[in-house]
Amino acid sequence: MIRILFYLTCLLALAGLGCSTTEEGPTQKNNSGDADSDTDSDADTDTDSDADSDSDSDSDSDADSDSDSDTDSDSDADSDSDSDTDSDSDTDSDSDSDTDSDTDTDSDSDSDTDSDSDTDSDSDSDADSDSDADPYEIDTEACDNLMEITVRDFDESHPDMEMEHDGWGPVGGVLDTDLGSDQKPVMVNPMGSFTWQSEPDENGLLVKNCWDAGPGTEEECYMGDYPMFDGEEAFEDWYNDTPANQRFEKQIVMDEDPTNPGVYIYDTTEFFPLSNDEGFGITPADAQPQRNFLFTTEIHLKFTYEAGQRFTFRGDDDLWIFVNRKLALDLGGLHLPAEGTIDFDVQAEDLGITPGRMYSMDIFHAERHTAQSNFRIETNISCFIPIILE
C-alpha cells in the first residue's frame, strides 16, 4: 500500500518534483527544477579591458592603443529547459573592469623633442653688449694724425673748372645750410647771396659784407656781377663719381705744433695731392706752374666736441665745412686765399652740439683755377676718426 501511494505521488509530481527510490523517500533537488542553468552568466565579463593604455607618452604618437578587448564572453549558456526560474544570476557582473585605466600617461612630456629649449637663448649677447658704453665716446685707439681724403680730378672741359674770370669770392649762401641725405652738399643759389668782409670779428669769425639800406628796406649785401658756378647740374659732378671726373683716395698728415702743444696743423702753399701722372695729369695743359690743378677734395670725420675747441681753414678756392650736418663755415666761389674759423662754443646753439658728445664733420673743398693752391688747417681737436664714403 505504501508503495502504491508513493507511485501516485510520483505521478502527480511529474510536473517537476523529482523522485528518488531510496528508502528515505523523495528528495527534492533544485527547487527550481528549471535547470535553465541560464545562469545567463552573461558573465559579460565585458572586461572591456579598454586598457586604453593610451600611454600617449605623446611622443606625440598618442598610442591610445584602446585595446578594448571587450571579450564580452556573454556565454549565455541558456540551456533553457525552461522552468526559467531565470535566476538570471546574469552575473553580468559587467565588472566592465574597463580598467580603462586610461593611464593616459599623457604626461604630455611631449617628447616631441621640440623641447623648445629654443636655443635662441636670446641672451642677446648682441655684441652690442649694451654695457652702457657712452655712444658718444671716441675710441682713442682709432684716432690718427692722418686725414683720409677723397680727391676727384677734372680737366678744363668741365664748365666750373678754369673759368674765364678769376672770381670775386668768397661768397656765402650758395649751399643749403643742411647737408643732403647722402652726406653731400646741395646747391640752392649759384650766385650766392652775400660776400664776407675782409676782416673777421674778434672771435675770428667772418662777417657778412652787408649793410643796412635804411628803415623799412632789406639789408643790402655786396655781390659780384657774374656767376662763379655754372649751375646745379654741373655741381653734381663735384663730389660724386661721374664720367666728368676720376676718383683717388689720399691722405694728409696733421702734425702737432712744436711751439704750441695741443694744436695740430696741416699747411701748404702747394696743395697738389695728385701727381702730374694721375688723373687728367697737368691741367690745364699750359698751367703755370706745371701741376695737376682742377680737382675737388672731400673729407668726412667724427670727433668729440669739448669746450674751447676751434677749427680754422685758410685756402682757395671753395671751402665748406658742415658740423653735425649744419653749415659751419661758408667760403664758396673763386677767390684768393681766404680764412675762416669755426668757434664751437660760440656756434654751439646754431650747430645743435653739446660738449662731451660725438659729432660729424664734413669738409668740401675745390681747387678750380690756376695759379695758386693753398690749403691750411689749424685746430686744437686732438682726435678725429676718419670715415670713407663709398
PDB file of C-alpha atoms in Angstrom, residues 144-145 147 253-257 260-267 301 303-306 308-314 321 323 340-344 361 363 376-384:
ATOM      1  CA  ASP A 144      95.174 109.105 -36.113  1.00  0.00           C
ATOM      2  CA  ASN A 145      97.149 112.113 -37.277  1.00  0.00           C
ATOM      3  CA  MET A 147      93.116 112.512 -42.542  1.00  0.00           C
ATOM      4  CA  VAL A 253      99.097 114.427 -42.128  1.00  0.00           C
ATOM      5  CA  MET A 254      98.187 116.656 -39.168  1.00  0.00           C
ATOM      6  CA  ASP A 255     101.297 117.471 -37.144  1.00  0.00           C
ATOM      7  CA  GLU A 256     101.339 118.842 -33.616  1.00  0.00           C
ATOM      8  CA  ASP A 257     102.746 122.353 -33.483  1.00  0.00           C
ATOM      9  CA  ASN A 260     102.104 125.220 -29.273  1.00  0.00           C
ATOM     10  CA  PRO A 261     101.379 121.752 -27.824  1.00  0.00           C
ATOM     11  CA  GLY A 262      97.808 120.565 -28.306  1.00  0.00           C
ATOM     12  CA  VAL A 263      97.428 122.398 -31.627  1.00  0.00           C
ATOM     13  CA  TYR A 264      97.563 120.393 -34.866  1.00  0.00           C
ATOM     14  CA  ILE A 265      98.404 121.848 -38.261  1.00  0.00           C
ATOM     15  CA  TYR A 266      98.461 120.919 -41.917  1.00  0.00           C
ATOM     16  CA  ASP A 267      99.824 123.760 -44.049  1.00  0.00           C
ATOM     17  CA  LEU A 301      85.333 112.789 -39.869  1.00  0.00           C
ATOM     18  CA  PHE A 303      85.116 113.986 -33.303  1.00  0.00           C
ATOM     19  CA  THR A 304      84.071 114.589 -29.690  1.00  0.00           C
ATOM     20  CA  TYR A 305      83.211 118.203 -29.017  1.00  0.00           C
ATOM     21  CA  GLU A 306      84.901 119.628 -25.933  1.00  0.00           C
ATOM     22  CA  GLY A 308      87.157 125.551 -26.124  1.00  0.00           C
ATOM     23  CA  GLN A 309      87.659 123.794 -29.469  1.00  0.00           C
ATOM     24  CA  ARG A 310      88.289 125.722 -32.693  1.00  0.00           C
ATOM     25  CA  PHE A 311      88.917 124.810 -36.306  1.00  0.00           C
ATOM     26  CA  THR A 312      90.491 127.289 -38.759  1.00  0.00           C
ATOM     27  CA  PHE A 313      90.858 126.945 -42.511  1.00  0.00           C
ATOM     28  CA  ARG A 314      92.771 129.179 -44.931  1.00  0.00           C
ATOM     29  CA  ILE A 321      82.500 122.703 -43.587  1.00  0.00           C
ATOM     30  CA  VAL A 323      79.316 120.135 -38.332  1.00  0.00           C
ATOM     31  CA  GLY A 340      87.564 131.414 -41.637  1.00  0.00           C
ATOM     32  CA  THR A 341      87.257 129.901 -38.149  1.00  0.00           C
ATOM     33  CA  ILE A 342      84.680 127.658 -36.503  1.00  0.00           C
ATOM     34  CA  ASP A 343      84.386 128.535 -32.811  1.00  0.00           C
ATOM     35  CA  PHE A 344      82.413 125.592 -31.495  1.00  0.00           C
ATOM     36  CA  MET A 361      82.448 116.974 -39.586  1.00  0.00           C
ATOM     37  CA  ILE A 363      84.628 119.127 -45.400  1.00  0.00           C
ATOM     38  CA  ARG A 376      95.886 125.185 -44.276  1.00  0.00           C
ATOM     39  CA  ILE A 377      94.076 123.599 -41.305  1.00  0.00           C
ATOM     40  CA  GLU A 378      94.756 124.511 -37.690  1.00  0.00           C
ATOM     41  CA  THR A 379      92.796 123.022 -34.788  1.00  0.00           C
ATOM     42  CA  ASN A 380      93.023 122.053 -31.142  1.00  0.00           C
ATOM     43  CA  ILE A 381      90.826 118.985 -31.734  1.00  0.00           C
ATOM     44  CA  SER A 382      93.231 116.176 -30.873  1.00  0.00           C
ATOM     45  CA  CYS A 383      91.267 113.198 -32.091  1.00  0.00           C
ATOM     46  CA  PHE A 384      89.500 112.635 -35.400  1.00  0.00           C
TER      47      PHE A 384
END
